[in-house]
Amino acid sequence: MNYFELFDLPVCLQVDKNILPKKYFELQKKYHPDFFSQASEDEQAEVLEKSSDINKAFKIFQNPDLTLKYVLQLKGLLEEEEKYQLPPDFLMEMMELNEELNENSINAIKAIENEAYSAVKQIIETYNDATANTADLLKVKEYYFKKKYLQRILDRIND
């Protein structure tokens, strides 16, 4: 069972932040280990695992980047610790940005991130699992890795 099935949600790239807490609390109420203290050891272990999955799913669904990563993994398009090759023009732009890294770089990074998002905005915001195609998801994958790269630069600036 994947996390979307667990939460009874359609597979999407943006989880509705209004529905998520409600679903989470319903599931926690239903599968909280304290309610199964009189159950068999097997049932208790099963409920404990389910409760852990609920917490992991909630954490993923609260974070847009983790949600993208999860869907890409679910679709078999992203492996854990994958070494993704970003486009050479993007890497050249990052190399130039890195050479003159300063306080003003934050604005440049945000602009690059916004530009990268605009290329996949429609895909992310209107994603429908039934009609989704691999080409669109590969564009989202590239965006995911660009954003990760940009975040590493921002982290360096903030350190």
Short mmCIF file of C-alpha atoms in Angstrom, two decimals, residues 69-129:
data_model
loop_
_atom_site.label_atom_id
_atom_site.label_comp_id
_atom_site.label_asym_id
_atom_site.label_seq_id
_atom_site.Cartn_x
_atom_site.Cartn_y
_atom_site.Cartn_z
CA LYS A 69 10.27 12.82 -4.70
CA TYR A 70 7.78 10.25 -3.38
CA VAL A 71 5.61 10.33 -6.52
CA LEU A 72 8.66 10.06 -8.78
CA GLN A 73 9.85 7.06 -6.75
CA LEU A 74 6.36 5.57 -6.82
CA LYS A 75 6.40 5.81 -10.63
CA GLY A 76 9.85 4.22 -10.82
CA LEU A 77 11.45 7.40 -12.19
CA LEU A 78 13.68 8.22 -9.24
CA GLU A 79 16.02 6.04 -7.26
CA GLU A 80 17.29 6.76 -3.78
CA GLU A 81 20.66 8.57 -3.99
CA GLU A 82 20.35 8.85 -7.78
CA LYS A 83 23.08 10.85 -9.51
CA TYR A 84 21.01 12.90 -11.94
CA GLN A 85 22.76 14.70 -14.79
CA LEU A 86 21.44 18.26 -14.98
CA PRO A 87 21.52 20.11 -18.33
CA PRO A 88 24.93 21.65 -19.19
CA ASP A 89 23.49 25.16 -19.61
CA PHE A 90 22.02 25.02 -16.10
CA LEU A 91 25.34 23.80 -14.69
CA MET A 92 27.22 26.60 -16.47
CA GLU A 93 24.81 29.14 -15.00
CA MET A 94 25.38 27.62 -11.55
CA MET A 95 29.14 27.70 -11.99
CA GLU A 96 28.99 31.43 -12.79
CA LEU A 97 26.67 32.02 -9.85
CA ASN A 98 28.98 30.10 -7.51
CA GLU A 99 31.99 32.18 -8.58
CA GLU A 100 30.39 35.40 -7.43
CA LEU A 101 28.41 34.12 -4.48
CA ASN A 102 27.25 36.91 -2.17
CA GLU A 103 24.17 38.26 -0.41
CA ASN A 104 22.61 39.33 -3.73
CA SER A 105 22.91 35.77 -5.01
CA ILE A 106 19.84 34.81 -2.99
CA ASN A 107 17.62 36.90 -5.29
CA ALA A 108 19.26 35.39 -8.38
CA ILE A 109 18.74 31.88 -7.02
CA LYS A 110 15.09 32.58 -6.24
CA ALA A 111 14.61 33.91 -9.79
CA ILE A 112 16.20 30.78 -11.28
CA GLU A 113 14.02 28.61 -9.05
CA ASN A 114 10.88 30.51 -10.11
CA GLU A 115 11.84 30.12 -13.77
CA ALA A 116 12.38 26.38 -13.31
CA TYR A 117 9.03 26.08 -11.52
CA SER A 118 7.17 27.98 -14.24
CA ALA A 119 8.24 25.26 -16.71
CA VAL A 120 6.44 22.58 -14.67
CA LYS A 121 3.82 24.62 -12.82
CA GLN A 122 0.93 23.39 -14.94
CA ILE A 123 2.05 19.75 -14.61
CA ILE A 124 2.40 19.98 -10.82
CA GLU A 125 -0.78 21.93 -10.14
CA THR A 126 -3.07 19.96 -12.46
CA TYR A 127 -1.48 16.51 -12.17
CA ASN A 128 -3.89 13.69 -12.84
CA ASP A 129 -2.47 10.22 -12.29
#
